[in-house]
PDB file of C-alpha atoms and ligand atoms in Angstrom:
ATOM      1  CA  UNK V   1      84.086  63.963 120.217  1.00  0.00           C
ATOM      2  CA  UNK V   2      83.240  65.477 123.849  1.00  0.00           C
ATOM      3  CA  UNK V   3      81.318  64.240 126.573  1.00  0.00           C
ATOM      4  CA  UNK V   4      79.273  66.780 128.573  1.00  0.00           C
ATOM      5  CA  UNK V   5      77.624  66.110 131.471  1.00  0.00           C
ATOM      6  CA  UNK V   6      75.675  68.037 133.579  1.00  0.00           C
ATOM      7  CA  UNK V   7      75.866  67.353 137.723  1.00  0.00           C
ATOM      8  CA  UNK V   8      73.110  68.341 140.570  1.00  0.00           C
ATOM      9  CA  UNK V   9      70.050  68.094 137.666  1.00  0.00           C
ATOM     10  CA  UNK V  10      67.909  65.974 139.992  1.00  0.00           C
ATOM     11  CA  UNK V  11      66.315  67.144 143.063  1.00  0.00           C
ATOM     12  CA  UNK V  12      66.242  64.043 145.485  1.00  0.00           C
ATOM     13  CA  UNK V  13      70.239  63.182 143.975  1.00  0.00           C
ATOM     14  CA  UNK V  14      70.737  66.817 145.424  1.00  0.00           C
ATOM     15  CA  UNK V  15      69.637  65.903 148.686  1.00  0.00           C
ATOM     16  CA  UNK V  16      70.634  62.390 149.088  1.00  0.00           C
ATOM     17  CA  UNK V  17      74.293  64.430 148.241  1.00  0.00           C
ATOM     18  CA  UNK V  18      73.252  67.029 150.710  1.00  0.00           C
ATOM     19  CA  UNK V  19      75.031  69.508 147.879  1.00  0.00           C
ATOM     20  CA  UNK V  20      73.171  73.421 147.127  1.00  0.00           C
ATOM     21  CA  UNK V  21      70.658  73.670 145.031  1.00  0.00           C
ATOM     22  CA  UNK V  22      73.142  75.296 142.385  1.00  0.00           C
ATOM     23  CA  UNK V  23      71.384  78.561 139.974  1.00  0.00           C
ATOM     24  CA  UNK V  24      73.119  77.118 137.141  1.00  0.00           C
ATOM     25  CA  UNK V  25      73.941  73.839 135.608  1.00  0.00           C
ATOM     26  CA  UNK V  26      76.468  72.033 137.014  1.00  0.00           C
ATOM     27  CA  UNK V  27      78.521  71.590 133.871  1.00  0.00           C
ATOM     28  CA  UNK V  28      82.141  69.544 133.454  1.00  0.00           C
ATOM     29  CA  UNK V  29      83.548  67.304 130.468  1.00  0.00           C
ATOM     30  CA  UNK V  30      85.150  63.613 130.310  1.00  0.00           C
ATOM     31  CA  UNK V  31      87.548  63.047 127.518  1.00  0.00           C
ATOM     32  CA  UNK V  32      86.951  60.534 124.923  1.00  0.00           C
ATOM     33  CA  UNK V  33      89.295  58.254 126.573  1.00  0.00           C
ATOM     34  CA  UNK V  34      86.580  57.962 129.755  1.00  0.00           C
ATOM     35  CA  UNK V  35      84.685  55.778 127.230  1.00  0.00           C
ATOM     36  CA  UNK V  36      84.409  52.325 128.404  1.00  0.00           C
ATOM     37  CA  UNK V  37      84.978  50.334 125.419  1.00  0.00           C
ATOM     38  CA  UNK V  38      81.426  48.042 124.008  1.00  0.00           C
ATOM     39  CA  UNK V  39      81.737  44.499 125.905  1.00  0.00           C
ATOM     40  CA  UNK V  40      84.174  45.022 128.201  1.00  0.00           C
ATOM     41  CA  UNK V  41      83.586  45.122 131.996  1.00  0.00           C
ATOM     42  CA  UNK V  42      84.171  47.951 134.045  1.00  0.00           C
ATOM     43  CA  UNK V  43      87.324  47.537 136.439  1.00  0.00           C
ATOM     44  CA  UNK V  44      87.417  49.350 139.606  1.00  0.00           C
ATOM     45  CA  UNK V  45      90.280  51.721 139.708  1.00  0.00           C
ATOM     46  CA  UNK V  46      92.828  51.103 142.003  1.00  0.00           C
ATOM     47  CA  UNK V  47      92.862  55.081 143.109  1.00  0.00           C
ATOM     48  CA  UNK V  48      89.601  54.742 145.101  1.00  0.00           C
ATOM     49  CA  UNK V  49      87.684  52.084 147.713  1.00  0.00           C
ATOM     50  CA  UNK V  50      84.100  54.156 146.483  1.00  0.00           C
ATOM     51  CA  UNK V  51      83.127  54.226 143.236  1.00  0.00           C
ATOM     52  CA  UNK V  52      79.232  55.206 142.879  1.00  0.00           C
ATOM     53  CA  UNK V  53      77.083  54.495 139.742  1.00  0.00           C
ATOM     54  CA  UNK V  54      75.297  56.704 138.186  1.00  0.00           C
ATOM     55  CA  UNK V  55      72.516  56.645 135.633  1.00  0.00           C
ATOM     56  CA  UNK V  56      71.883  59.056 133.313  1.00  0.00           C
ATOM     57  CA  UNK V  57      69.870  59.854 129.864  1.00  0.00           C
ATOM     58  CA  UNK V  58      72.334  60.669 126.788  1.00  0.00           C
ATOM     59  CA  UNK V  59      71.734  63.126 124.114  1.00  0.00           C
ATOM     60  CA  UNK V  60      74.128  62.547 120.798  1.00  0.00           C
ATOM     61  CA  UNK V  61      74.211  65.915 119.108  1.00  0.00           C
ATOM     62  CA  UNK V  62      73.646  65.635 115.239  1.00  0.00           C
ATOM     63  CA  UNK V  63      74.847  69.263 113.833  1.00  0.00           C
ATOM     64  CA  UNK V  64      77.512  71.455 114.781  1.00  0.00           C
ATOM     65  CA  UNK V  65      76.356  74.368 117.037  1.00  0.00           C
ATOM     66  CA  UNK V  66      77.146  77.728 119.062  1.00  0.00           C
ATOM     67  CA  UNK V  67      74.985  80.056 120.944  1.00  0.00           C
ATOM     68  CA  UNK V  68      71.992  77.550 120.514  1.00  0.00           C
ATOM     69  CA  UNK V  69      68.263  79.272 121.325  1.00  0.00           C
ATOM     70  CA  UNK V  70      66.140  77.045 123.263  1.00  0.00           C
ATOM     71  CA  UNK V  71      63.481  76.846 120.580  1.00  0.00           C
ATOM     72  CA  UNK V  72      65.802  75.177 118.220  1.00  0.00           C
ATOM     73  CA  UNK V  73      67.403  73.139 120.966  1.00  0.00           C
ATOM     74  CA  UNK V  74      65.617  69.808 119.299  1.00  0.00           C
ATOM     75  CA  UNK V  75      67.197  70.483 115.957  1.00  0.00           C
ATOM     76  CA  UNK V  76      70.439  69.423 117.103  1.00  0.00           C
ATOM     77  CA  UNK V  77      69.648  65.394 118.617  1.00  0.00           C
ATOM     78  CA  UNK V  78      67.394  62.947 116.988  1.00  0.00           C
ATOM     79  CA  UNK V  79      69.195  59.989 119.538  1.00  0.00           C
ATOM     80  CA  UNK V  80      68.643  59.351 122.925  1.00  0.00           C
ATOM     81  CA  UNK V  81      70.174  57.070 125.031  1.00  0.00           C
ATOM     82  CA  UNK V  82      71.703  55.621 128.326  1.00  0.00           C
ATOM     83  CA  UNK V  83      74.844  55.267 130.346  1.00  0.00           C
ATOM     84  CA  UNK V  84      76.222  55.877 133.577  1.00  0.00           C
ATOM     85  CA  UNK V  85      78.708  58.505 134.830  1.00  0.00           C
ATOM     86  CA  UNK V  86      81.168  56.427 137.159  1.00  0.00           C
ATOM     87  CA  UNK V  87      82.348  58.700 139.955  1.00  0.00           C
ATOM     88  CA  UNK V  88      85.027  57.899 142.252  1.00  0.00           C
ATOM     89  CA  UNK V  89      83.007  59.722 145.095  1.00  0.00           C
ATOM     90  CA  UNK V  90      85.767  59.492 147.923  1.00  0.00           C
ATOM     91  CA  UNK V  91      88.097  61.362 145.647  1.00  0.00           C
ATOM     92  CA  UNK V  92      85.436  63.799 144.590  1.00  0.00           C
ATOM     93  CA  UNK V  93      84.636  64.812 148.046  1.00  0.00           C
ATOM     94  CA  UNK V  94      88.489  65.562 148.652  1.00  0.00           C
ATOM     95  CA  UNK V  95      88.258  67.366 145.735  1.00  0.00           C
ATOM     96  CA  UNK V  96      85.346  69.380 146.310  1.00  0.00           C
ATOM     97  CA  UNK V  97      86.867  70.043 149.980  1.00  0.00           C
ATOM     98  CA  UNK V  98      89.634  71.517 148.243  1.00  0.00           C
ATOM     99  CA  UNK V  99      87.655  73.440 145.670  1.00  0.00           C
ATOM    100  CA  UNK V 100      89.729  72.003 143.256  1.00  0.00           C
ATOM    101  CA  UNK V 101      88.505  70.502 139.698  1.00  0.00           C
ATOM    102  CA  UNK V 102      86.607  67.156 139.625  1.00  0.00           C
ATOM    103  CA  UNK V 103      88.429  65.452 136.804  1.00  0.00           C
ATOM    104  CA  UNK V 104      90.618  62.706 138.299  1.00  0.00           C
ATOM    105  CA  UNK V 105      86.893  61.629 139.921  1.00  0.00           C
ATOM    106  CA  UNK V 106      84.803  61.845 137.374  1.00  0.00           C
ATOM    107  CA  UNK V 107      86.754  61.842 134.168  1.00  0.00           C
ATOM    108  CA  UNK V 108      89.680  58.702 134.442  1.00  0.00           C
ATOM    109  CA  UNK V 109      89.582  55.622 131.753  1.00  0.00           C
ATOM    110  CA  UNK V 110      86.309  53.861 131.484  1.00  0.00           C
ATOM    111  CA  UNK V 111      83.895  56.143 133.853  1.00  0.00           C
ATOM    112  CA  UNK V 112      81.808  56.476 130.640  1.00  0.00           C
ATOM    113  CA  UNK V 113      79.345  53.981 129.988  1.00  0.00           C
ATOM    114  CA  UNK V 114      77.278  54.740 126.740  1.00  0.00           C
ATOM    115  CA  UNK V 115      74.723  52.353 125.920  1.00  0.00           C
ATOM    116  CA  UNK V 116      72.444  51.623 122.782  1.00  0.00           C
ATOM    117  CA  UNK V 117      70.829  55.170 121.366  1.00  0.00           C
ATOM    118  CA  UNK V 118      67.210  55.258 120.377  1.00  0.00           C
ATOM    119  CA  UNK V 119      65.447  57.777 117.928  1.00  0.00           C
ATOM    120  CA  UNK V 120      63.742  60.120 119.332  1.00  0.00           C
ATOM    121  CA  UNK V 121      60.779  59.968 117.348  1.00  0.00           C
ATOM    122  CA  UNK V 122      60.165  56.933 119.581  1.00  0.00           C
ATOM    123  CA  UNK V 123      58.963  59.569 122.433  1.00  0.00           C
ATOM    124  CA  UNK V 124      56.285  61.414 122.533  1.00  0.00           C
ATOM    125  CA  UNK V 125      58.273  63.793 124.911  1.00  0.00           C
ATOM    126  CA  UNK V 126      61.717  63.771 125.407  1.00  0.00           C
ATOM    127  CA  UNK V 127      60.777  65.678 128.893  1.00  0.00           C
ATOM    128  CA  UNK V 128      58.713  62.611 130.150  1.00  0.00           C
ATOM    129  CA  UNK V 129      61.325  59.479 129.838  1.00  0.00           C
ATOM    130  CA  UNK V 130      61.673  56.769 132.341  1.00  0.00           C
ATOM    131  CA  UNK V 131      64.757  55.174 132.869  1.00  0.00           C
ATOM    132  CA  UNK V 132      66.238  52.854 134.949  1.00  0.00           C
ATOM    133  CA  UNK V 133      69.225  50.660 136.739  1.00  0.00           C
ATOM    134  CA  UNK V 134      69.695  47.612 137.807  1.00  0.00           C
ATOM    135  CA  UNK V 135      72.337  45.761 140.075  1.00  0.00           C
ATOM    136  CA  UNK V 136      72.007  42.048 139.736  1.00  0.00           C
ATOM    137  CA  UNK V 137      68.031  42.319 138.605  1.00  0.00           C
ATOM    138  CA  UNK V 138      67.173  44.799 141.450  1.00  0.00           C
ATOM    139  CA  UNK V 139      66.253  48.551 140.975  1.00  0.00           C
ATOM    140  CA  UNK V 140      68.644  50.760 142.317  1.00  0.00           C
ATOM    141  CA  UNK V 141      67.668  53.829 140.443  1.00  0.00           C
ATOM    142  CA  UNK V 142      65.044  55.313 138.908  1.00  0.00           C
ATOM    143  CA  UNK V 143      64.019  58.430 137.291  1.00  0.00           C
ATOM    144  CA  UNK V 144      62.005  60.472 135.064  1.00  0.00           C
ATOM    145  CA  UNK V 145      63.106  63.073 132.602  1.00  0.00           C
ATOM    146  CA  UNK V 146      59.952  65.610 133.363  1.00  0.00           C
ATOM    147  CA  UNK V 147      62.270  66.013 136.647  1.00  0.00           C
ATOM    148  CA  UNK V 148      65.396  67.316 135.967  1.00  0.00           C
ATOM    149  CA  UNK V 149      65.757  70.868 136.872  1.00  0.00           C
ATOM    150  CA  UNK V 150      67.079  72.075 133.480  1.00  0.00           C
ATOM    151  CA  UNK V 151      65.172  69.975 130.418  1.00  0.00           C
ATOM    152  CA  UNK V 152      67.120  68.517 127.819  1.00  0.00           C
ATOM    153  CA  UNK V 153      66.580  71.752 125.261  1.00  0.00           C
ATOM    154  CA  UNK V 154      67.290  74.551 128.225  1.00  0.00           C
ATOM    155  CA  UNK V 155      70.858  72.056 129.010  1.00  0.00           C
ATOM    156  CA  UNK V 156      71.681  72.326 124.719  1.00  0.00           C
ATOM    157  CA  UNK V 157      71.222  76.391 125.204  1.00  0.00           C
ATOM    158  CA  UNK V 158      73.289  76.451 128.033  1.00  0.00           C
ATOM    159  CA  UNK V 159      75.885  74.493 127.459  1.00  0.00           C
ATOM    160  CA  UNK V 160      76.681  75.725 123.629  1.00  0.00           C
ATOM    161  CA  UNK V 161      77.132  78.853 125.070  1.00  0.00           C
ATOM    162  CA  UNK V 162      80.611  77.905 126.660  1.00  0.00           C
ATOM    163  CA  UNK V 163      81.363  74.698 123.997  1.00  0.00           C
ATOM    164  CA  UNK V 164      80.242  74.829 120.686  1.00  0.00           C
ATOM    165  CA  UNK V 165      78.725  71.347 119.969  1.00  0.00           C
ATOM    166  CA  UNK V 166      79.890  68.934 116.908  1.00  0.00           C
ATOM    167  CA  UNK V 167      78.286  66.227 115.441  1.00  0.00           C
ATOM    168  CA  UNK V 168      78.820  62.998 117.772  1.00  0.00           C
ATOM    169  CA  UNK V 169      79.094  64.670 120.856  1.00  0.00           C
ATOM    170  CA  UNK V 170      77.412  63.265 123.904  1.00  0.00           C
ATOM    171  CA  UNK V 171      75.484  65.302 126.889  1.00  0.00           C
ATOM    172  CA  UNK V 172      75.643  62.833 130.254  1.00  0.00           C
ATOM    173  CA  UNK V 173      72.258  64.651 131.192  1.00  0.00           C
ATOM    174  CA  UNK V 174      72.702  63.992 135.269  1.00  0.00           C
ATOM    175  CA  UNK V 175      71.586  61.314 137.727  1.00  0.00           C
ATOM    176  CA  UNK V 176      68.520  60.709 140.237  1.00  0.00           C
ATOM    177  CA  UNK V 177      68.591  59.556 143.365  1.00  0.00           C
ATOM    178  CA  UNK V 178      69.722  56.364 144.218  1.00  0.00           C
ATOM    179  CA  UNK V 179      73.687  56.385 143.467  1.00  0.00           C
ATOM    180  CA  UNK V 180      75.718  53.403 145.467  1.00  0.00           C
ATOM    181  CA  UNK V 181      78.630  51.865 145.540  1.00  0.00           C
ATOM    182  CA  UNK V 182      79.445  48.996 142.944  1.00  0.00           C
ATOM    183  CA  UNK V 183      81.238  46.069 143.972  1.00  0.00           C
ATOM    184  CA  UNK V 184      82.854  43.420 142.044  1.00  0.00           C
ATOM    185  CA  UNK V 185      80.880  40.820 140.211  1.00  0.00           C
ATOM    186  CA  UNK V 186      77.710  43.872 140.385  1.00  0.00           C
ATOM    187  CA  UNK V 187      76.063  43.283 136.986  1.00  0.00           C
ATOM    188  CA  UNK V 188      74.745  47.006 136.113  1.00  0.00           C
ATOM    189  CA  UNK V 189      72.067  47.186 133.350  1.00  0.00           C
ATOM    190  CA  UNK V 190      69.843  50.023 132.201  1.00  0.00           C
ATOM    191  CA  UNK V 191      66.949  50.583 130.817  1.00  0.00           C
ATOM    192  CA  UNK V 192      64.677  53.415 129.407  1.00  0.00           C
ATOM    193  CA  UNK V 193      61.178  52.224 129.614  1.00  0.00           C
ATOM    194  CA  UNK V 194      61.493  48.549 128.990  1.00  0.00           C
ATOM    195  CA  UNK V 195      64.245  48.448 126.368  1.00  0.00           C
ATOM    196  CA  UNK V 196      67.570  47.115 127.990  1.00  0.00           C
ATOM    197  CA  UNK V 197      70.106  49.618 126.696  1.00  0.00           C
ATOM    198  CA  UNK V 198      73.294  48.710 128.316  1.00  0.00           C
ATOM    199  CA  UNK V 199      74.680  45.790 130.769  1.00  0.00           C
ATOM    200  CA  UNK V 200      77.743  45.862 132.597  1.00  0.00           C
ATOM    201  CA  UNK V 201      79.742  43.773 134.733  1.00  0.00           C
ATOM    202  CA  UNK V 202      81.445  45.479 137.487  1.00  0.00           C
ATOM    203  CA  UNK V 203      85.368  43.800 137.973  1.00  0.00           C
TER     204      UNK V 203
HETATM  205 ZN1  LIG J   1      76.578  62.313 136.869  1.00  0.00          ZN
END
Protein backbone atom coordinates (compact mmCIF):
# COMPACT_ATOMS: atom_id res chain seq x y z
CA UNK A 1 0.00 0.00 0.00
CA UNK A 2 0.71 3.93 -0.53
CA UNK A 3 0.13 6.76 1.54
CA UNK A 4 -0.96 10.00 -0.19
CA UNK A 5 -1.23 13.03 1.34
CA UNK A 6 -2.17 16.16 0.21
CA UNK A 7 -0.25 19.55 1.79
CA UNK A 8 -1.59 23.41 1.84
CA UNK A 9 -5.58 22.00 1.83
CA UNK A 10 -6.49 24.35 4.69
CA UNK A 11 -6.69 27.99 4.47
CA UNK A 12 -5.66 29.34 8.02
CA UNK A 13 -2.64 26.20 7.98
CA UNK A 14 -1.68 28.22 4.73
CA UNK A 15 -1.29 31.29 6.50
CA UNK A 16 -0.13 30.33 9.85
CA UNK A 17 2.79 28.67 7.20
CA UNK A 18 2.80 31.93 5.39
CA UNK A 19 3.17 29.38 2.12
CA UNK A 20 1.06 30.48 -1.58
CA UNK A 21 -2.10 29.70 -1.96
CA UNK A 22 -0.99 26.81 -4.46
CA UNK A 23 -3.68 26.24 -7.92
CA UNK A 24 -3.25 22.68 -7.40
CA UNK A 25 -3.06 20.15 -4.70
CA UNK A 26 -0.12 19.91 -2.97
CA UNK A 27 0.44 16.22 -3.53
CA UNK A 28 3.61 13.88 -2.13
CA UNK A 29 3.70 10.11 -0.83
CA UNK A 30 5.19 8.37 2.48
CA UNK A 31 6.22 4.81 2.08
CA UNK A 32 4.66 2.11 4.00
CA UNK A 33 7.54 2.04 6.26
CA UNK A 34 6.41 5.84 7.62
CA UNK A 35 3.69 3.80 9.41
CA UNK A 36 4.02 4.04 13.04
CA UNK A 37 3.35 0.66 14.21
CA UNK A 38 -0.41 0.23 16.57
CA UNK A 39 0.76 0.85 20.38
CA UNK A 40 3.92 2.04 20.07
CA UNK A 41 4.97 5.64 20.92
CA UNK A 42 6.28 7.95 18.57
CA UNK A 43 10.15 8.70 19.10
CA UNK A 44 11.51 11.92 18.05
CA UNK A 45 14.09 11.50 15.41
CA UNK A 46 17.38 12.34 16.19
CA UNK A 47 17.76 14.34 12.60
CA UNK A 48 15.64 17.30 13.81
CA UNK A 49 15.06 19.67 17.22
CA UNK A 50 11.24 20.55 15.42
CA UNK A 51 9.00 18.09 14.74
CA UNK A 52 5.28 19.58 14.23
CA UNK A 53 2.04 17.49 14.49
CA UNK A 54 -0.29 17.40 12.24
CA UNK A 55 -3.88 16.24 12.09
CA UNK A 56 -5.49 15.08 9.32
CA UNK A 57 -8.78 13.06 8.04
CA UNK A 58 -7.84 9.58 6.23
CA UNK A 59 -9.57 8.11 3.33
CA UNK A 60 -8.76 4.09 2.82
CA UNK A 61 -9.48 3.45 -0.83
CA UNK A 62 -11.61 0.20 -1.36
CA UNK A 63 -11.20 -0.57 -5.34
CA UNK A 64 -8.44 -0.22 -7.59
CA UNK A 65 -8.63 2.99 -9.74
CA UNK A 66 -7.15 5.33 -12.62
CA UNK A 67 -8.39 8.45 -14.16
CA UNK A 68 -11.22 8.61 -11.44
CA UNK A 69 -14.32 11.25 -12.42
CA UNK A 70 -15.38 13.22 -9.55
CA UNK A 71 -18.91 11.86 -9.62
CA UNK A 72 -17.74 8.43 -8.85
CA UNK A 73 -15.09 9.67 -6.47
CA UNK A 74 -17.32 8.05 -3.40
CA UNK A 75 -17.29 4.65 -5.02
CA UNK A 76 -13.84 4.10 -4.17
CA UNK A 77 -13.82 4.69 0.17
CA UNK A 78 -16.48 3.52 2.46
CA UNK A 79 -13.70 4.27 5.65
CA UNK A 80 -12.77 7.30 7.11
CA UNK A 81 -10.44 7.95 9.59
CA UNK A 82 -7.64 9.87 11.53
CA UNK A 83 -3.93 10.31 11.91
CA UNK A 84 -1.35 12.76 11.87
CA UNK A 85 1.36 13.57 9.29
CA UNK A 86 4.62 14.10 11.50
CA UNK A 87 6.80 16.68 9.78
CA UNK A 88 10.21 17.43 10.72
CA UNK A 89 9.52 21.21 9.87
CA UNK A 90 13.21 22.55 10.37
CA UNK A 91 14.33 20.11 7.74
CA UNK A 92 11.40 20.87 5.50
CA UNK A 93 12.09 24.49 5.42
CA UNK A 94 15.82 23.69 4.32
CA UNK A 95 14.35 21.69 1.95
CA UNK A 96 11.89 23.88 0.52
CA UNK A 97 14.79 26.68 0.51
CA UNK A 98 16.53 24.44 -1.67
CA UNK A 99 13.61 23.46 -3.85
CA UNK A 100 14.53 20.14 -3.28
CA UNK A 101 11.97 17.10 -2.48
CA UNK A 102 10.31 16.91 0.98
CA UNK A 103 10.83 13.26 1.75
CA UNK A 104 13.51 12.99 4.45
CA UNK A 105 10.84 15.62 6.35
CA UNK A 106 7.87 14.26 5.84
CA UNK A 107 8.30 10.66 4.86
CA UNK A 108 11.16 8.93 7.56
CA UNK A 109 10.03 5.79 9.94
CA UNK A 110 6.99 6.39 12.01
CA UNK A 111 5.73 10.03 10.66
CA UNK A 112 2.48 8.12 9.89
CA UNK A 113 0.04 7.87 12.48
CA UNK A 114 -3.21 6.03 11.28
CA UNK A 115 -5.81 5.70 13.74
CA UNK A 116 -9.17 3.65 14.03
CA UNK A 117 -11.33 3.97 10.50
CA UNK A 118 -15.03 4.56 10.67
CA UNK A 119 -17.72 3.76 7.92
CA UNK A 120 -18.75 6.29 6.20
CA UNK A 121 -22.26 5.68 6.29
CA UNK A 122 -21.81 7.09 9.81
CA UNK A 123 -21.78 10.77 8.07
CA UNK A 124 -24.22 12.40 6.67
CA UNK A 125 -21.48 14.33 4.65
CA UNK A 126 -18.15 13.39 4.33
CA UNK A 127 -17.60 17.33 3.40
CA UNK A 128 -18.86 18.45 6.92
CA UNK A 129 -16.54 16.32 9.53
CA UNK A 130 -15.11 17.68 12.66
CA UNK A 131 -12.04 16.51 13.91
CA UNK A 132 -9.77 17.14 16.42
CA UNK A 133 -6.25 16.96 18.55
CA UNK A 134 -5.29 16.92 21.67
CA UNK A 135 -1.90 17.38 23.62
CA UNK A 136 -2.24 16.24 27.17
CA UNK A 137 -6.33 16.90 27.18
CA UNK A 138 -5.99 20.39 25.55
CA UNK A 139 -7.12 21.32 21.94
CA UNK A 140 -4.45 22.12 19.80
CA UNK A 141 -6.20 21.66 16.54
CA UNK A 142 -9.26 21.74 15.11
CA UNK A 143 -10.95 21.54 11.87
CA UNK A 144 -13.77 20.91 9.66
CA UNK A 145 -13.86 18.99 6.45
CA UNK A 146 -16.48 21.57 4.59
CA UNK A 147 -13.01 23.65 4.64
CA UNK A 148 -10.49 22.15 2.81
CA UNK A 149 -9.88 23.73 -0.46
CA UNK A 150 -10.13 20.54 -2.57
CA UNK A 151 -13.08 18.05 -0.98
CA UNK A 152 -12.36 14.61 -0.42
CA UNK A 153 -14.00 13.42 -4.05
CA UNK A 154 -12.20 16.48 -6.17
CA UNK A 155 -8.56 15.10 -4.06
CA UNK A 156 -9.61 11.07 -5.40
CA UNK A 157 -9.94 12.74 -9.16
CA UNK A 158 -6.88 14.42 -8.85
CA UNK A 159 -4.71 12.38 -7.43
CA UNK A 160 -5.62 9.01 -9.59
CA UNK A 161 -4.69 10.92 -12.35
CA UNK A 162 -0.84 10.69 -11.53
CA UNK A 163 -1.18 7.21 -9.14
CA UNK A 164 -3.59 4.78 -9.87
CA UNK A 165 -5.17 3.84 -6.47
CA UNK A 166 -5.33 0.05 -4.99
CA UNK A 167 -7.32 -1.31 -2.50
CA UNK A 168 -5.78 -0.31 1.07
CA UNK A 169 -4.29 2.73 0.12
CA UNK A 170 -4.51 5.71 2.39
CA UNK A 171 -5.06 9.63 1.36
CA UNK A 172 -3.45 11.89 4.48
CA UNK A 173 -6.18 14.53 3.39
CA UNK A 174 -4.06 17.77 4.89
CA UNK A 175 -3.97 19.68 8.18
CA UNK A 176 -5.70 22.94 9.74
CA UNK A 177 -4.30 25.37 11.55
CA UNK A 178 -2.83 24.83 14.68
CA UNK A 179 0.46 22.61 13.96
CA UNK A 180 3.22 22.78 17.02
CA UNK A 181 5.94 21.29 18.14
CA UNK A 182 5.67 17.93 20.21
CA UNK A 183 7.81 17.36 23.03
CA UNK A 184 8.54 14.33 24.93
CA UNK A 185 6.05 12.82 27.29
CA UNK A 186 3.16 15.03 24.80
CA UNK A 187 0.26 12.54 24.82
CA UNK A 188 -1.40 13.26 21.20
CA UNK A 189 -4.99 11.94 20.76
CA UNK A 190 -7.56 12.55 18.06
CA UNK A 191 -10.78 12.63 17.59
CA UNK A 192 -13.51 13.03 14.83
CA UNK A 193 -16.57 14.29 16.49
CA UNK A 194 -16.45 12.66 19.86
CA UNK A 195 -15.04 9.23 18.99
CA UNK A 196 -11.31 8.99 20.21
CA UNK A 197 -9.61 7.50 17.16
CA UNK A 198 -6.01 7.42 17.98
CA UNK A 199 -3.65 8.27 21.17
CA UNK A 200 -0.11 8.68 21.11
CA UNK A 201 2.65 9.22 23.35
CA UNK A 202 5.30 11.42 22.10
CA UNK A 203 9.11 9.85 23.31
ZN1 LIG B 1 0.17 17.20 6.36
Amino acid sequence: MKIICIGRNYTDHISELENERPDHPVVFLKPDTAILLKKQPFFIPDFSSEIHHEVEVLVKIKKIGKHIDRKFAHKYYDEIGLGIDFTARDLQSRLKEKGLPWEKAKAFDGSAVIGKFLPKSKFESVDDINFSLQNNGETVQEGNTALMLWKIDALIEYISKYFTLKIGDIIFTGTPAGVAKVNPEDQLTGYIEKTELFSVKVK
